[in-house]
């Protein structure tokens, strides 16, 4: 059962590192704050 | 079968939390605060006028189409943390579109007994995930080399139609003209609603790419349904109430289990329980 905790900790570390270094958060934020007309079939 | 009112209550609360930007009616602008940097664990369109969080499937496609490395490490880790913790419990307890399907299914209509039929169709959602969420947004580009956009949201997502498309059509005056694409997506939504009237959770079973991701963690998640084989009398009442047609022998390891706990409630000898590790 220890492997479950191990992988959970790995994912948590990955999440923290990706938030800090990947730059993806801003890309997602910029997409999410505008109405995406093509996403909802109106574009 | 006695209905699990507590689960419906939890689904309502989380749907309300993820869609609580009622200030939209004053501004007609989407919420743009810091919470939009965080994703809702369930399928909840970020173009929904009330949404305060992002959609994880939309986020994966945004990175696939907008960043050189194509594969979202942020979403991989985010969904990994949730998947390793609870498996598909998000589908059963938190997902707004799951609640939508549960409510639609309550409407009196001819119910089709799908028990264990078309099981092979469950693999469709993995195809949807790979083709529409990963490959098409990453590699389908226009003449300028830019991504043609989020293909799952654009061509399939019924949550986007019901949470964003239809409400925006009803309240926004300055929308682009409705084209064939919208009618195509509306047809998909109507088809899913008709299927939902007849059977439980058809979108979760066959099409949901988010469910496909979480299902990969189902066997390994920390929170799981546990079966005590010494207590179990093989009455199969758990199989009868299961909305996802999980078999008794597969409880706790089936990729389709949404951890709704209906089986736990139905067990007459308490052989099933919600367990950690």
PDB file of C-alpha atoms in Angstrom:
ATOM      1  CA  UNK A   1       0.000   0.000   0.000  1.00  0.00           C
ATOM      2  CA  UNK A   2       2.974   2.301   0.423  1.00  0.00           C
ATOM      3  CA  UNK A   3       3.256   2.667  -3.356  1.00  0.00           C
ATOM      4  CA  UNK A   4      -0.090   4.508  -3.422  1.00  0.00           C
ATOM      5  CA  UNK A   5       1.224   7.131  -1.014  1.00  0.00           C
ATOM      6  CA  UNK A   6       4.487   7.280  -2.959  1.00  0.00           C
ATOM      7  CA  UNK A   7       2.729   7.973  -6.267  1.00  0.00           C
ATOM      8  CA  UNK A   8       0.381  10.483  -4.644  1.00  0.00           C
ATOM      9  CA  UNK A   9       3.388  12.391  -3.278  1.00  0.00           C
ATOM     10  CA  UNK A  10       5.044  12.213  -6.714  1.00  0.00           C
ATOM     11  CA  UNK A  11       1.948  13.728  -8.332  1.00  0.00           C
ATOM     12  CA  UNK A  12       1.764  16.451  -5.661  1.00  0.00           C
ATOM     13  CA  UNK A  13       5.425  17.351  -6.255  1.00  0.00           C
ATOM     14  CA  UNK A  14       4.777  17.310 -10.018  1.00  0.00           C
ATOM     15  CA  UNK A  15       1.778  19.597  -9.530  1.00  0.00           C
ATOM     16  CA  UNK A  16       3.768  22.104  -7.478  1.00  0.00           C
ATOM     17  CA  UNK A  17       6.689  22.114  -9.935  1.00  0.00           C
ATOM     18  CA  UNK A  18       4.447  22.419 -12.995  1.00  0.00           C
ATOM     19  CA  UNK A  19       2.528  25.332 -11.445  1.00  0.00           C
ATOM     20  CA  UNK A  20       5.801  27.145 -10.746  1.00  0.00           C
ATOM     21  CA  UNK A  21       7.844  26.341 -13.847  1.00  0.00           C
ATOM     22  CA  UNK A  22       5.693  25.156 -16.779  1.00  0.00           C
ATOM     23  CA  UNK A  23       3.924  28.438 -17.590  1.00  0.00           C
ATOM     24  CA  UNK A  24       0.788  26.467 -18.388  1.00  0.00           C
ATOM     25  CA  UNK A  25      -1.320  28.138 -15.712  1.00  0.00           C
ATOM     26  CA  UNK A  26      -1.278  31.453 -17.593  1.00  0.00           C
ATOM     27  CA  UNK A  27      -2.178  29.776 -20.907  1.00  0.00           C
ATOM     28  CA  UNK A  28      -5.135  28.030 -19.247  1.00  0.00           C
ATOM     29  CA  UNK A  29      -6.176  31.215 -17.424  1.00  0.00           C
ATOM     30  CA  UNK A  30      -6.087  33.306 -20.604  1.00  0.00           C
ATOM     31  CA  UNK A  31      -8.271  30.746 -22.353  1.00  0.00           C
ATOM     32  CA  UNK A  32     -10.705  30.436 -19.439  1.00  0.00           C
ATOM     33  CA  UNK A  33     -11.487  34.117 -18.852  1.00  0.00           C
ATOM     34  CA  UNK A  34     -12.820  34.772 -22.350  1.00  0.00           C
ATOM     35  CA  UNK A  35     -15.998  33.264 -23.773  1.00  0.00           C
ATOM     36  CA  UNK A  36     -14.726  30.628 -26.192  1.00  0.00           C
ATOM     37  CA  UNK A  37     -17.339  30.836 -28.943  1.00  0.00           C
ATOM     38  CA  UNK A  38     -15.835  28.045 -31.000  1.00  0.00           C
ATOM     39  CA  UNK A  39     -15.724  25.850 -27.876  1.00  0.00           C
ATOM     40  CA  UNK A  40     -19.474  26.118 -27.480  1.00  0.00           C
ATOM     41  CA  UNK A  41     -20.245  25.748 -31.159  1.00  0.00           C
ATOM     42  CA  UNK A  42     -21.043  29.392 -31.838  1.00  0.00           C
ATOM     43  CA  UNK A  43     -17.798  30.388 -33.533  1.00  0.00           C
TER      44      UNK A  43
ATOM     45  CA  UNK B   1     -34.168   1.119  -4.618  1.00  0.00           C
ATOM     46  CA  UNK B   2     -33.799   3.791  -1.960  1.00  0.00           C
ATOM     47  CA  UNK B   3     -32.264   6.897  -3.460  1.00  0.00           C
ATOM     48  CA  UNK B   4     -29.012   8.263  -2.081  1.00  0.00           C
ATOM     49  CA  UNK B   5     -30.196  11.780  -1.198  1.00  0.00           C
ATOM     50  CA  UNK B   6     -26.941  12.641   0.521  1.00  0.00           C
ATOM     51  CA  UNK B   7     -24.998  12.107  -2.731  1.00  0.00           C
ATOM     52  CA  UNK B   8     -27.453  14.271  -4.687  1.00  0.00           C
ATOM     53  CA  UNK B   9     -27.073  16.971  -2.017  1.00  0.00           C
ATOM     54  CA  UNK B  10     -23.260  16.833  -2.305  1.00  0.00           C
ATOM     55  CA  UNK B  11     -23.499  16.985  -6.125  1.00  0.00           C
ATOM     56  CA  UNK B  12     -25.730  20.077  -5.871  1.00  0.00           C
ATOM     57  CA  UNK B  13     -23.381  21.791  -3.412  1.00  0.00           C
ATOM     58  CA  UNK B  14     -20.314  21.227  -5.601  1.00  0.00           C
ATOM     59  CA  UNK B  15     -22.159  22.268  -8.761  1.00  0.00           C
ATOM     60  CA  UNK B  16     -23.114  25.463  -6.960  1.00  0.00           C
ATOM     61  CA  UNK B  17     -19.539  26.039  -5.738  1.00  0.00           C
ATOM     62  CA  UNK B  18     -18.061  25.595  -9.226  1.00  0.00           C
ATOM     63  CA  UNK B  19     -20.788  27.821 -10.727  1.00  0.00           C
ATOM     64  CA  UNK B  20     -21.211  30.623  -8.236  1.00  0.00           C
ATOM     65  CA  UNK B  21     -20.361  33.756 -10.233  1.00  0.00           C
ATOM     66  CA  UNK B  22     -23.828  35.292 -10.060  1.00  0.00           C
ATOM     67  CA  UNK B  23     -22.290  38.732 -10.594  1.00  0.00           C
ATOM     68  CA  UNK B  24     -22.337  37.851 -14.324  1.00  0.00           C
ATOM     69  CA  UNK B  25     -25.919  39.128 -14.546  1.00  0.00           C
ATOM     70  CA  UNK B  26     -24.609  42.638 -13.790  1.00  0.00           C
ATOM     71  CA  UNK B  27     -21.499  42.684 -15.961  1.00  0.00           C
ATOM     72  CA  UNK B  28     -22.137  40.106 -18.724  1.00  0.00           C
ATOM     73  CA  UNK B  29     -18.428  39.306 -18.420  1.00  0.00           C
ATOM     74  CA  UNK B  30     -17.012  35.932 -17.376  1.00  0.00           C
ATOM     75  CA  UNK B  31     -15.325  35.634 -13.998  1.00  0.00           C
ATOM     76  CA  UNK B  32     -11.647  36.515 -14.401  1.00  0.00           C
ATOM     77  CA  UNK B  33     -10.271  36.114 -10.878  1.00  0.00           C
ATOM     78  CA  UNK B  34      -7.436  33.875  -9.746  1.00  0.00           C
ATOM     79  CA  UNK B  35      -9.683  30.839  -9.248  1.00  0.00           C
ATOM     80  CA  UNK B  36      -9.801  30.447 -13.037  1.00  0.00           C
ATOM     81  CA  UNK B  37      -6.183  29.267 -12.765  1.00  0.00           C
ATOM     82  CA  UNK B  38      -7.508  26.229 -10.908  1.00  0.00           C
ATOM     83  CA  UNK B  39      -9.510  23.489 -12.596  1.00  0.00           C
ATOM     84  CA  UNK B  40     -12.791  22.001 -11.477  1.00  0.00           C
ATOM     85  CA  UNK B  41     -12.197  18.264 -10.930  1.00  0.00           C
ATOM     86  CA  UNK B  42     -15.368  17.475 -12.930  1.00  0.00           C
ATOM     87  CA  UNK B  43     -16.590  18.415 -16.397  1.00  0.00           C
ATOM     88  CA  UNK B  44     -17.652  22.064 -16.079  1.00  0.00           C
ATOM     89  CA  UNK B  45     -17.336  24.414 -19.050  1.00  0.00           C
ATOM     90  CA  UNK B  46     -15.192  27.499 -18.373  1.00  0.00           C
ATOM     91  CA  UNK B  47     -17.323  29.502 -20.768  1.00  0.00           C
ATOM     92  CA  UNK B  48     -20.335  28.916 -18.520  1.00  0.00           C
ATOM     93  CA  UNK B  49     -21.443  32.405 -17.378  1.00  0.00           C
ATOM     94  CA  UNK B  50     -21.415  31.285 -13.736  1.00  0.00           C
ATOM     95  CA  UNK B  51     -18.158  29.250 -13.780  1.00  0.00           C
ATOM     96  CA  UNK B  52     -15.447  30.263 -11.321  1.00  0.00           C
ATOM     97  CA  UNK B  53     -12.958  27.537 -12.278  1.00  0.00           C
ATOM     98  CA  UNK B  54     -11.491  26.136 -15.500  1.00  0.00           C
ATOM     99  CA  UNK B  55     -12.432  22.875 -17.191  1.00  0.00           C
ATOM    100  CA  UNK B  56      -9.679  20.214 -16.997  1.00  0.00           C
ATOM    101  CA  UNK B  57     -10.414  18.875 -20.490  1.00  0.00           C
ATOM    102  CA  UNK B  58     -10.478  22.420 -21.897  1.00  0.00           C
ATOM    103  CA  UNK B  59      -7.181  23.090 -20.098  1.00  0.00           C
ATOM    104  CA  UNK B  60      -5.480  20.010 -21.599  1.00  0.00           C
ATOM    105  CA  UNK B  61      -6.562  21.133 -25.071  1.00  0.00           C
ATOM    106  CA  UNK B  62      -5.490  24.734 -24.443  1.00  0.00           C
ATOM    107  CA  UNK B  63      -1.961  23.543 -23.616  1.00  0.00           C
ATOM    108  CA  UNK B  64      -1.934  21.034 -26.509  1.00  0.00           C
ATOM    109  CA  UNK B  65      -2.802  23.787 -28.953  1.00  0.00           C
ATOM    110  CA  UNK B  66      -1.006  26.702 -27.340  1.00  0.00           C
ATOM    111  CA  UNK B  67       2.334  25.510 -25.996  1.00  0.00           C
ATOM    112  CA  UNK B  68       5.351  23.940 -27.715  1.00  0.00           C
ATOM    113  CA  UNK B  69       5.498  20.899 -25.413  1.00  0.00           C
ATOM    114  CA  UNK B  70       1.821  19.997 -26.208  1.00  0.00           C
ATOM    115  CA  UNK B  71       1.360  17.737 -23.155  1.00  0.00           C
ATOM    116  CA  UNK B  72       0.031  19.476 -20.057  1.00  0.00           C
ATOM    117  CA  UNK B  73       2.216  18.606 -17.074  1.00  0.00           C
ATOM    118  CA  UNK B  74       0.014  20.776 -14.833  1.00  0.00           C
ATOM    119  CA  UNK B  75      -3.138  18.851 -15.747  1.00  0.00           C
ATOM    120  CA  UNK B  76      -1.330  15.480 -15.689  1.00  0.00           C
ATOM    121  CA  UNK B  77      -0.267  16.184 -12.092  1.00  0.00           C
ATOM    122  CA  UNK B  78      -3.595  17.765 -11.061  1.00  0.00           C
ATOM    123  CA  UNK B  79      -5.663  14.849 -12.369  1.00  0.00           C
ATOM    124  CA  UNK B  80      -3.048  12.428 -11.020  1.00  0.00           C
ATOM    125  CA  UNK B  81      -3.426  13.797  -7.484  1.00  0.00           C
ATOM    126  CA  UNK B  82      -7.221  13.501  -7.645  1.00  0.00           C
ATOM    127  CA  UNK B  83      -7.132  10.126  -9.425  1.00  0.00           C
ATOM    128  CA  UNK B  84      -4.659   8.606  -6.961  1.00  0.00           C
ATOM    129  CA  UNK B  85      -6.721   9.946  -4.047  1.00  0.00           C
ATOM    130  CA  UNK B  86     -10.264   9.020  -5.073  1.00  0.00           C
ATOM    131  CA  UNK B  87     -10.318   7.329  -8.502  1.00  0.00           C
ATOM    132  CA  UNK B  88     -13.620   8.081 -10.249  1.00  0.00           C
ATOM    133  CA  UNK B  89     -15.333   9.366  -7.095  1.00  0.00           C
ATOM    134  CA  UNK B  90     -15.356  12.772  -8.816  1.00  0.00           C
ATOM    135  CA  UNK B  91     -17.764  11.318 -11.428  1.00  0.00           C
ATOM    136  CA  UNK B  92     -20.128  10.099  -8.737  1.00  0.00           C
ATOM    137  CA  UNK B  93     -19.977  12.981  -6.284  1.00  0.00           C
ATOM    138  CA  UNK B  94     -18.623  16.209  -7.801  1.00  0.00           C
ATOM    139  CA  UNK B  95     -19.187  16.359 -11.553  1.00  0.00           C
ATOM    140  CA  UNK B  96     -21.902  18.862 -12.561  1.00  0.00           C
ATOM    141  CA  UNK B  97     -22.621  16.949 -15.767  1.00  0.00           C
ATOM    142  CA  UNK B  98     -22.953  13.749 -13.722  1.00  0.00           C
ATOM    143  CA  UNK B  99     -25.629  15.487 -11.638  1.00  0.00           C
ATOM    144  CA  UNK B 100     -27.322  16.647 -14.858  1.00  0.00           C
ATOM    145  CA  UNK B 101     -27.500  13.042 -16.084  1.00  0.00           C
ATOM    146  CA  UNK B 102     -28.728  11.730 -12.720  1.00  0.00           C
ATOM    147  CA  UNK B 103     -31.552  14.289 -12.706  1.00  0.00           C
ATOM    148  CA  UNK B 104     -32.527  13.618 -16.334  1.00  0.00           C
ATOM    149  CA  UNK B 105     -32.671   9.875 -15.610  1.00  0.00           C
ATOM    150  CA  UNK B 106     -35.251  10.482 -12.863  1.00  0.00           C
ATOM    151  CA  UNK B 107     -37.775  11.709 -15.463  1.00  0.00           C
ATOM    152  CA  UNK B 108     -40.358   8.951 -16.062  1.00  0.00           C
ATOM    153  CA  UNK B 109     -39.594   7.395 -19.449  1.00  0.00           C
ATOM    154  CA  UNK B 110     -39.099   3.954 -20.972  1.00  0.00           C
ATOM    155  CA  UNK B 111     -36.015   2.539 -19.232  1.00  0.00           C
ATOM    156  CA  UNK B 112     -33.771   0.261 -21.247  1.00  0.00           C
ATOM    157  CA  UNK B 113     -32.181  -2.541 -19.224  1.00  0.00           C
ATOM    158  CA  UNK B 114     -28.593  -2.192 -20.410  1.00  0.00           C
ATOM    159  CA  UNK B 115     -27.100  -4.484 -17.719  1.00  0.00           C
ATOM    160  CA  UNK B 116     -23.783  -5.794 -19.052  1.00  0.00           C
ATOM    161  CA  UNK B 117     -24.686  -5.118 -22.694  1.00  0.00           C
ATOM    162  CA  UNK B 118     -22.410  -3.105 -24.975  1.00  0.00           C
ATOM    163  CA  UNK B 119     -19.541  -3.289 -22.431  1.00  0.00           C
ATOM    164  CA  UNK B 120     -17.064  -3.057 -25.314  1.00  0.00           C
ATOM    165  CA  UNK B 121     -18.377   0.462 -25.994  1.00  0.00           C
ATOM    166  CA  UNK B 122     -16.667   1.713 -22.811  1.00  0.00           C
ATOM    167  CA  UNK B 123     -13.429   1.900 -24.794  1.00  0.00           C
ATOM    168  CA  UNK B 124     -14.939   4.678 -26.960  1.00  0.00           C
ATOM    169  CA  UNK B 125     -14.117   7.225 -24.263  1.00  0.00           C
ATOM    170  CA  UNK B 126     -10.417   6.365 -24.483  1.00  0.00           C
ATOM    171  CA  UNK B 127     -10.555   6.936 -28.251  1.00  0.00           C
ATOM    172  CA  UNK B 128     -12.279  10.289 -27.640  1.00  0.00           C
ATOM    173  CA  UNK B 129      -9.571  11.203 -25.123  1.00  0.00           C
ATOM    174  CA  UNK B 130      -6.669  10.351 -27.431  1.00  0.00           C
ATOM    175  CA  UNK B 131      -8.096  11.704 -30.692  1.00  0.00           C
ATOM    176  CA  UNK B 132     -10.182  14.734 -29.686  1.00  0.00           C
ATOM    177  CA  UNK B 133      -8.369  15.878 -26.518  1.00  0.00           C
ATOM    178  CA  UNK B 134      -4.690  15.092 -27.212  1.00  0.00           C
ATOM    179  CA  UNK B 135      -4.050  14.644 -30.945  1.00  0.00           C
ATOM    180  CA  UNK B 136      -6.432  16.968 -32.793  1.00  0.00           C
ATOM    181  CA  UNK B 137      -5.779  20.140 -30.743  1.00  0.00           C
ATOM    182  CA  UNK B 138      -2.011  19.456 -30.873  1.00  0.00           C
ATOM    183  CA  UNK B 139      -1.543  18.573 -34.535  1.00  0.00           C
ATOM    184  CA  UNK B 140      -4.533  19.951 -36.464  1.00  0.00           C
ATOM    185  CA  UNK B 141      -3.279  23.386 -37.536  1.00  0.00           C
ATOM    186  CA  UNK B 142      -4.435  26.064 -39.966  1.00  0.00           C
ATOM    187  CA  UNK B 143      -2.350  27.630 -42.758  1.00  0.00           C
ATOM    188  CA  UNK B 144      -0.611  29.919 -40.260  1.00  0.00           C
ATOM    189  CA  UNK B 145       0.505  26.973 -38.138  1.00  0.00           C
ATOM    190  CA  UNK B 146      -1.925  27.767 -35.301  1.00  0.00           C
ATOM    191  CA  UNK B 147      -4.009  25.071 -33.647  1.00  0.00           C
ATOM    192  CA  UNK B 148      -7.557  24.762 -34.927  1.00  0.00           C
ATOM    193  CA  UNK B 149      -8.766  24.845 -31.332  1.00  0.00           C
ATOM    194  CA  UNK B 150     -10.149  22.512 -28.706  1.00  0.00           C
ATOM    195  CA  UNK B 151     -11.681  19.731 -30.785  1.00  0.00           C
ATOM    196  CA  UNK B 152     -13.539  17.951 -27.980  1.00  0.00           C
ATOM    197  CA  UNK B 153     -15.197  21.181 -26.836  1.00  0.00           C
ATOM    198  CA  UNK B 154     -15.884  22.196 -30.420  1.00  0.00           C
ATOM    199  CA  UNK B 155     -17.373  18.984 -31.796  1.00  0.00           C
ATOM    200  CA  UNK B 156     -18.605  16.866 -28.867  1.00  0.00           C
ATOM    201  CA  UNK B 157     -18.846  18.362 -25.365  1.00  0.00           C
ATOM    202  CA  UNK B 158     -22.540  18.351 -24.343  1.00  0.00           C
ATOM    203  CA  UNK B 159     -21.616  19.995 -21.014  1.00  0.00           C
ATOM    204  CA  UNK B 160     -20.434  23.060 -22.959  1.00  0.00           C
ATOM    205  CA  UNK B 161     -23.705  23.206 -24.892  1.00  0.00           C
ATOM    206  CA  UNK B 162     -25.892  22.908 -21.818  1.00  0.00           C
ATOM    207  CA  UNK B 163     -23.806  25.093 -19.466  1.00  0.00           C
ATOM    208  CA  UNK B 164     -22.503  27.742 -21.857  1.00  0.00           C
ATOM    209  CA  UNK B 165     -23.976  27.557 -25.379  1.00  0.00           C
ATOM    210  CA  UNK B 166     -27.669  27.572 -24.481  1.00  0.00           C
ATOM    211  CA  UNK B 167     -27.477  30.057 -21.556  1.00  0.00           C
ATOM    212  CA  UNK B 168     -25.354  32.479 -23.592  1.00  0.00           C
ATOM    213  CA  UNK B 169     -27.789  32.221 -26.494  1.00  0.00           C
ATOM    214  CA  UNK B 170     -30.595  33.079 -24.084  1.00  0.00           C
ATOM    215  CA  UNK B 171     -28.987  36.111 -22.428  1.00  0.00           C
ATOM    216  CA  UNK B 172     -26.293  37.533 -24.741  1.00  0.00           C
ATOM    217  CA  UNK B 173     -27.407  39.865 -27.501  1.00  0.00           C
ATOM    218  CA  UNK B 174     -24.087  40.175 -29.339  1.00  0.00           C
ATOM    219  CA  UNK B 175     -23.382  36.547 -30.237  1.00  0.00           C
ATOM    220  CA  UNK B 176     -22.001  35.394 -33.578  1.00  0.00           C
ATOM    221  CA  UNK B 177     -24.548  33.857 -35.921  1.00  0.00           C
ATOM    222  CA  UNK B 178     -25.592  30.309 -35.093  1.00  0.00           C
ATOM    223  CA  UNK B 179     -24.144  27.899 -37.633  1.00  0.00           C
ATOM    224  CA  UNK B 180     -24.222  24.197 -38.475  1.00  0.00           C
ATOM    225  CA  UNK B 181     -21.662  23.478 -35.757  1.00  0.00           C
ATOM    226  CA  UNK B 182     -24.029  24.611 -33.034  1.00  0.00           C
ATOM    227  CA  UNK B 183     -26.887  22.513 -34.435  1.00  0.00           C
ATOM    228  CA  UNK B 184     -24.514  19.534 -34.651  1.00  0.00           C
ATOM    229  CA  UNK B 185     -23.545  19.964 -30.993  1.00  0.00           C
ATOM    230  CA  UNK B 186     -27.177  20.491 -30.028  1.00  0.00           C
ATOM    231  CA  UNK B 187     -28.013  17.179 -31.763  1.00  0.00           C
ATOM    232  CA  UNK B 188     -25.341  15.426 -29.697  1.00  0.00           C
ATOM    233  CA  UNK B 189     -26.780  16.944 -26.518  1.00  0.00           C
ATOM    234  CA  UNK B 190     -30.326  15.861 -27.446  1.00  0.00           C
ATOM    235  CA  UNK B 191     -29.093  12.355 -28.282  1.00  0.00           C
ATOM    236  CA  UNK B 192     -27.333  12.108 -24.911  1.00  0.00           C
ATOM    237  CA  UNK B 193     -30.435  13.402 -23.101  1.00  0.00           C
ATOM    238  CA  UNK B 194     -32.608  10.755 -24.835  1.00  0.00           C
ATOM    239  CA  UNK B 195     -30.068   8.046 -23.954  1.00  0.00           C
ATOM    240  CA  UNK B 196     -29.930   9.353 -20.366  1.00  0.00           C
ATOM    241  CA  UNK B 197     -33.710   9.098 -20.086  1.00  0.00           C
ATOM    242  CA  UNK B 198     -33.392   5.407 -20.971  1.00  0.00           C
ATOM    243  CA  UNK B 199     -30.203   4.375 -19.149  1.00  0.00           C
ATOM    244  CA  UNK B 200     -27.952   5.599 -16.333  1.00  0.00           C
ATOM    245  CA  UNK B 201     -24.946   7.764 -17.138  1.00  0.00           C
ATOM    246  CA  UNK B 202     -24.452   7.018 -20.894  1.00  0.00           C
ATOM    247  CA  UNK B 203     -22.028   9.927 -21.343  1.00  0.00           C
ATOM    248  CA  UNK B 204     -19.871   8.746 -18.417  1.00  0.00           C
ATOM    249  CA  UNK B 205     -19.890   5.175 -19.752  1.00  0.00           C
ATOM    250  CA  UNK B 206     -19.097   5.808 -23.387  1.00  0.00           C
ATOM    251  CA  UNK B 207     -17.828   9.327 -24.122  1.00  0.00           C
ATOM    252  CA  UNK B 208     -16.362  11.233 -21.189  1.00  0.00           C
ATOM    253  CA  UNK B 209     -12.599  11.781 -21.635  1.00  0.00           C
ATOM    254  CA  UNK B 210     -12.287  12.949 -18.024  1.00  0.00           C
ATOM    255  CA  UNK B 211     -13.861   9.713 -16.810  1.00  0.00           C
ATOM    256  CA  UNK B 212     -11.392   7.881 -19.055  1.00  0.00           C
ATOM    257  CA  UNK B 213      -8.464   9.592 -17.299  1.00  0.00           C
ATOM    258  CA  UNK B 214      -9.788   8.949 -13.784  1.00  0.00           C
ATOM    259  CA  UNK B 215     -10.644   5.332 -14.660  1.00  0.00           C
ATOM    260  CA  UNK B 216      -6.936   4.605 -15.167  1.00  0.00           C
ATOM    261  CA  UNK B 217      -6.429   5.334 -11.453  1.00  0.00           C
ATOM    262  CA  UNK B 218      -9.478   3.399 -10.210  1.00  0.00           C
ATOM    263  CA  UNK B 219      -7.612   0.232  -9.273  1.00  0.00           C
ATOM    264  CA  UNK B 220      -4.857   2.108  -7.425  1.00  0.00           C
ATOM    265  CA  UNK B 221      -6.710   4.943  -5.680  1.00  0.00           C
ATOM    266  CA  UNK B 222      -6.365   5.466  -1.939  1.00  0.00           C
ATOM    267  CA  UNK B 223     -10.135   5.775  -1.440  1.00  0.00           C
ATOM    268  CA  UNK B 224     -11.954   2.683  -2.692  1.00  0.00           C
ATOM    269  CA  UNK B 225     -14.898   0.362  -2.073  1.00  0.00           C
ATOM    270  CA  UNK B 226     -13.771  -2.674  -0.053  1.00  0.00           C
ATOM    271  CA  UNK B 227     -15.478  -6.074  -0.057  1.00  0.00           C
ATOM    272  CA  UNK B 228     -15.256  -8.498   2.856  1.00  0.00           C
ATOM    273  CA  UNK B 229     -15.449 -11.898   1.133  1.00  0.00           C
ATOM    274  CA  UNK B 230     -16.097 -13.691   4.444  1.00  0.00           C
ATOM    275  CA  UNK B 231     -19.241 -11.648   5.091  1.00  0.00           C
ATOM    276  CA  UNK B 232     -20.476 -11.568   1.463  1.00  0.00           C
ATOM    277  CA  UNK B 233     -23.441 -13.909   0.790  1.00  0.00           C
ATOM    278  CA  UNK B 234     -23.380 -13.377  -3.012  1.00  0.00           C
ATOM    279  CA  UNK B 235     -26.937 -12.023  -3.076  1.00  0.00           C
ATOM    280  CA  UNK B 236     -25.902  -9.674  -5.930  1.00  0.00           C
ATOM    281  CA  UNK B 237     -28.016  -6.777  -4.600  1.00  0.00           C
ATOM    282  CA  UNK B 238     -24.956  -4.583  -5.150  1.00  0.00           C
ATOM    283  CA  UNK B 239     -24.916  -5.499  -8.852  1.00  0.00           C
ATOM    284  CA  UNK B 240     -28.608  -4.657  -9.193  1.00  0.00           C
ATOM    285  CA  UNK B 241     -28.212  -1.105  -7.850  1.00  0.00           C
ATOM    286  CA  UNK B 242     -24.907  -0.242  -9.545  1.00  0.00           C
ATOM    287  CA  UNK B 243     -25.400   2.611 -12.068  1.00  0.00           C
ATOM    288  CA  UNK B 244     -22.252   1.596 -13.953  1.00  0.00           C
ATOM    289  CA  UNK B 245     -22.906  -2.186 -14.097  1.00  0.00           C
ATOM    290  CA  UNK B 246     -19.874  -3.186 -12.063  1.00  0.00           C
ATOM    291  CA  UNK B 247     -19.850  -6.913 -11.266  1.00  0.00           C
ATOM    292  CA  UNK B 248     -19.520  -8.155  -7.685  1.00  0.00           C
ATOM    293  CA  UNK B 249     -16.153  -9.786  -8.298  1.00  0.00           C
ATOM    294  CA  UNK B 250     -14.787  -6.524  -9.727  1.00  0.00           C
ATOM    295  CA  UNK B 251     -15.874  -4.198  -6.919  1.00  0.00           C
ATOM    296  CA  UNK B 252     -12.915  -2.031  -5.963  1.00  0.00           C
ATOM    297  CA  UNK B 253     -10.963  -2.589  -9.173  1.00  0.00           C
ATOM    298  CA  UNK B 254     -13.357  -1.978 -12.080  1.00  0.00           C
ATOM    299  CA  UNK B 255     -12.458   1.025 -14.252  1.00  0.00           C
ATOM    300  CA  UNK B 256     -16.151   1.994 -14.441  1.00  0.00           C
ATOM    301  CA  UNK B 257     -16.847   2.268 -10.676  1.00  0.00           C
ATOM    302  CA  UNK B 258     -17.759   5.881  -9.835  1.00  0.00           C
ATOM    303  CA  UNK B 259     -17.621   5.265  -6.039  1.00  0.00           C
ATOM    304  CA  UNK B 260     -21.265   6.314  -5.648  1.00  0.00           C
ATOM    305  CA  UNK B 261     -21.588   3.907  -2.692  1.00  0.00           C
ATOM    306  CA  UNK B 262     -25.046   2.720  -3.774  1.00  0.00           C
ATOM    307  CA  UNK B 263     -23.702  -0.847  -3.447  1.00  0.00           C
ATOM    308  CA  UNK B 264     -22.522  -0.146   0.109  1.00  0.00           C
ATOM    309  CA  UNK B 265     -26.004   1.060   1.045  1.00  0.00           C
ATOM    310  CA  UNK B 266     -27.679  -1.884  -0.680  1.00  0.00           C
ATOM    311  CA  UNK B 267     -25.573  -4.613   0.960  1.00  0.00           C
ATOM    312  CA  UNK B 268     -27.780  -6.438   3.529  1.00  0.00           C
ATOM    313  CA  UNK B 269     -24.839  -7.917   5.482  1.00  0.00           C
ATOM    314  CA  UNK B 270     -22.467  -4.909   5.426  1.00  0.00           C
ATOM    315  CA  UNK B 271     -19.877  -6.811   3.415  1.00  0.00           C
ATOM    316  CA  UNK B 272     -19.061  -3.649   1.455  1.00  0.00           C
ATOM    317  CA  UNK B 273     -17.582  -0.505   2.940  1.00  0.00           C
ATOM    318  CA  UNK B 274     -15.901   2.719   1.893  1.00  0.00           C
ATOM    319  CA  UNK B 275     -12.219   2.178   2.610  1.00  0.00           C
ATOM    320  CA  UNK B 276      -8.938   4.038   2.651  1.00  0.00           C
ATOM    321  CA  UNK B 277      -5.756   2.376   1.283  1.00  0.00           C
TER     322      UNK B 277
END
